[in-house]
Amino acid sequence: MEYQFSPSLMCMNLMDIRNQLDVINDRSDMVHIDIMDGHFVKNITLSPFFMEQLRDSLKVPMDVHLMVEKPADFIQAIIDAGATYISPHAETINSDAFRIINQIKQAGCKAGIALNPATPLSYIKHYIHLLDKITIMTVDPGYAGQKFITEMLDKIREAKALKEEHGYTYLIEIDGSCNKNTFAQLAEAGAEVFIVGTSGLFNLDNDLNRAWDKMMDDFNRVIQR
């Protein structure tokens, strides 16, 4: 099993952005970009403009997580800014899920979906087969550093079982408290992509290269490859 790591750019040190981007380009599989509107969640973080500023400096795919009430208002700007994956929240696209997924795919991007902890997988059953990635939130969305919700391990197992049973091709991605305390449980349940933020990566060392080494030491210590 080849696991993937996606640093959450809302957690990076923006005062050291050039050095941190160099490390991220060399070592990550993709980057996680949270776009929040202050309504779906109370926080406001990154934006399509931020993506445009990074685009020429990034060598890895941009994975955009839309924590907004009206994702359709953002999709085209995110496509234009160079996104690879675009993942709105399932809770926000019930009225136009197929239209949004088609728009993402027709633009040559990959379609994902994010699920809040209290939202079951059955909520997306009618379009799960169209997805390239499912992001399972293991904390309530909006802020970094929250406590891991252990009940989400069963949801990850369910996503893995559905994938294997039906031959779905989506990646199973985890957002929230991915760190040395949870890596083993998440991997056992079926996680494939780990979004790493403050606790899993950026707070491990002021030097991001050393922090990445520490993260991988933590990961490899608990994972049976």
XYZ file of C-alpha atoms in Angstrom:
225
model
C 0.000 0.000 0.000
C 1.404 3.369 -1.032
C 0.089 6.059 1.285
C -0.079 9.706 0.251
C 0.508 12.862 2.284
C -1.109 16.217 1.630
C 0.041 19.200 3.732
C -2.719 21.623 4.637
C -1.505 25.021 3.484
C -3.697 26.891 5.966
C -1.326 25.504 8.623
C 1.941 26.493 6.974
C 4.194 29.344 8.139
C 3.453 32.073 5.603
C 6.506 34.014 6.810
C 8.647 31.128 5.528
C 6.589 30.274 2.475
C 9.433 29.969 -0.043
C 11.426 27.459 2.009
C 8.300 25.538 2.961
C 7.142 25.307 -0.659
C 10.523 23.886 -1.643
C 10.090 21.090 0.910
C 6.464 20.499 -0.069
C 7.386 20.244 -3.747
C 10.081 17.695 -2.970
C 8.199 15.542 -0.493
C 4.419 15.790 -0.705
C 1.998 14.010 -3.031
C -0.378 16.978 -3.264
C -1.300 20.063 -1.247
C -4.576 20.642 0.546
C -6.132 24.064 0.066
C -9.057 24.996 2.315
C -11.413 27.630 0.971
C -13.910 28.846 3.563
C -16.562 31.525 3.208
C -17.307 32.408 6.839
C -20.816 30.939 6.478
C -20.600 27.155 6.018
C -17.891 27.401 8.673
C -17.074 30.478 10.734
C -13.452 30.719 9.629
C -12.156 32.352 6.428
C -8.884 31.005 5.039
C -7.480 30.629 1.513
C -8.890 31.658 -1.870
C -8.642 31.181 -5.655
C -6.382 34.243 -5.696
C -4.033 32.491 -3.255
C -3.981 29.494 -5.595
C -3.087 31.703 -8.564
C -0.162 33.158 -6.638
C 1.168 29.677 -5.825
C 0.449 27.979 -9.131
C 3.763 28.667 -10.843
C 5.742 27.701 -7.726
C 3.987 24.402 -7.045
C 5.063 21.124 -8.630
C 2.404 18.969 -6.971
C -1.371 18.839 -7.507
C -3.658 21.299 -5.741
C -6.474 19.575 -3.861
C -9.167 22.145 -3.087
C -11.593 21.606 -0.200
C -14.628 23.877 -0.543
C -16.092 24.668 2.857
C -18.591 27.137 1.429
C -22.373 27.385 1.325
C -22.565 27.855 -2.452
C -19.750 25.905 -4.138
C -21.128 26.607 -7.626
C -20.070 30.248 -7.108
C -16.425 29.138 -6.680
C -15.974 26.225 -9.072
C -14.958 28.095 -12.221
C -12.508 30.355 -10.399
C -10.893 27.302 -8.808
C -10.659 25.541 -12.164
C -9.051 28.648 -13.669
C -6.597 28.833 -10.749
C -5.208 25.383 -11.584
C -6.905 22.914 -9.259
C -6.413 19.185 -9.816
C -8.990 17.935 -7.276
C -12.086 19.922 -6.325
C -14.063 18.667 -3.318
C -17.219 20.501 -2.256
C -19.099 19.340 0.808
C -21.883 16.837 0.241
C -24.060 18.861 2.594
C -23.975 21.816 0.171
C -24.647 20.272 -3.253
C -27.804 18.193 -2.877
C -29.710 20.311 -5.399
C -27.048 20.253 -8.134
C -24.554 17.489 -7.341
C -24.508 15.974 -10.836
C -24.194 19.379 -12.507
C -21.227 20.319 -10.293
C -19.483 16.964 -10.722
C -19.929 17.176 -14.498
C -18.568 20.727 -14.543
C -15.470 19.655 -12.614
C -14.810 16.633 -14.811
C -15.491 18.414 -18.103
C -12.827 20.963 -17.121
C -10.294 18.133 -16.807
C -10.221 18.221 -13.007
C -10.915 15.374 -10.599
C -14.136 15.383 -8.586
C -14.094 14.785 -4.872
C -16.592 15.136 -2.079
C -16.140 15.966 1.602
C -18.350 14.591 4.348
C -18.852 16.133 7.772
C -18.553 13.695 10.698
C -22.325 13.476 11.200
C -23.051 12.904 7.473
C -23.331 9.213 6.488
C -21.889 7.719 3.311
C -25.432 6.890 2.210
C -25.904 10.612 1.594
C -23.773 10.332 -1.577
C -24.863 6.882 -2.729
C -26.373 8.098 -6.018
C -23.107 9.630 -7.277
C -20.379 7.861 -5.306
C -19.409 5.943 -8.463
C -18.481 9.234 -10.165
C -16.013 10.349 -7.512
C -12.226 10.391 -7.699
C -11.803 11.066 -3.976
C -13.836 11.016 -0.776
C -12.628 13.236 2.054
C -13.830 11.979 5.416
C -13.733 14.656 8.083
C -12.552 13.244 11.394
C -13.124 16.579 13.143
C -15.925 19.092 12.756
C -14.842 21.442 9.950
C -13.483 24.945 10.158
C -10.502 25.054 12.510
C -7.147 23.348 12.935
C -6.130 21.402 16.027
C -9.425 19.771 17.005
C -9.886 16.438 18.776
C -10.108 13.303 16.634
C -13.617 11.789 16.410
C -13.073 8.043 16.769
C -16.533 7.169 15.435
C -15.242 8.081 11.962
C -13.142 4.911 11.804
C -16.303 2.961 10.983
C -17.116 5.386 8.160
C -13.629 4.882 6.715
C -14.081 1.103 6.886
C -17.436 1.439 5.136
C -15.889 3.558 2.356
C -13.153 0.956 1.901
C -15.643 -1.919 1.810
C -17.816 -0.149 -0.796
C -14.748 0.592 -2.899
C -13.643 -3.031 -2.869
C -17.124 -4.473 -3.388
C -18.057 -2.307 -6.357
C -14.644 -1.622 -7.882
C -14.854 2.110 -7.241
C -11.667 4.065 -7.881
C -11.949 6.944 -5.411
C -9.134 7.712 -2.990
C -10.057 7.630 0.690
C -8.688 10.813 2.215
C -8.744 11.847 5.869
C -9.014 15.438 7.074
C -8.569 16.137 10.760
C -6.009 15.239 13.413
C -3.813 12.989 11.256
C -0.762 12.483 13.465
C 1.278 9.912 15.370
C -1.677 9.193 17.668
C -4.056 8.310 14.825
C -1.947 7.103 11.860
C -2.195 3.417 12.787
C -5.972 3.454 13.351
C -6.599 5.388 10.154
C -4.425 3.142 8.010
C -6.008 0.000 9.470
C -9.471 1.356 8.677
C -8.576 2.066 5.049
C -7.185 5.584 4.809
C -5.055 6.228 1.710
C -4.392 9.989 1.801
C -3.501 11.811 5.013
C -4.035 15.554 5.225
C -1.369 16.724 7.656
C -1.562 20.035 9.466
C -0.418 21.472 12.762
C -0.292 18.343 14.917
C 0.872 15.960 12.204
C 3.521 18.079 10.481
C 4.000 21.817 10.863
C 4.343 21.936 14.658
C 6.900 19.129 14.782
C 9.839 21.425 13.966
C 10.421 24.980 12.760
C 12.395 23.524 9.854
C 9.861 21.808 7.578
C 12.384 19.282 6.254
C 13.098 18.101 9.789
C 9.389 18.176 10.572
C 8.712 15.958 7.555
C 11.379 13.503 8.700
C 9.788 13.382 12.155
C 6.347 12.842 10.649
C 7.572 9.949 8.530
C 9.385 8.455 11.516
C 6.123 8.666 13.478
C 4.218 7.108 10.577
C 6.638 4.292 9.812
C 6.900 3.411 13.495
C 3.221 2.497 13.701
C 2.464 1.271 10.169
C 3.101 -2.278 9.010
C 3.916 -1.874 5.308
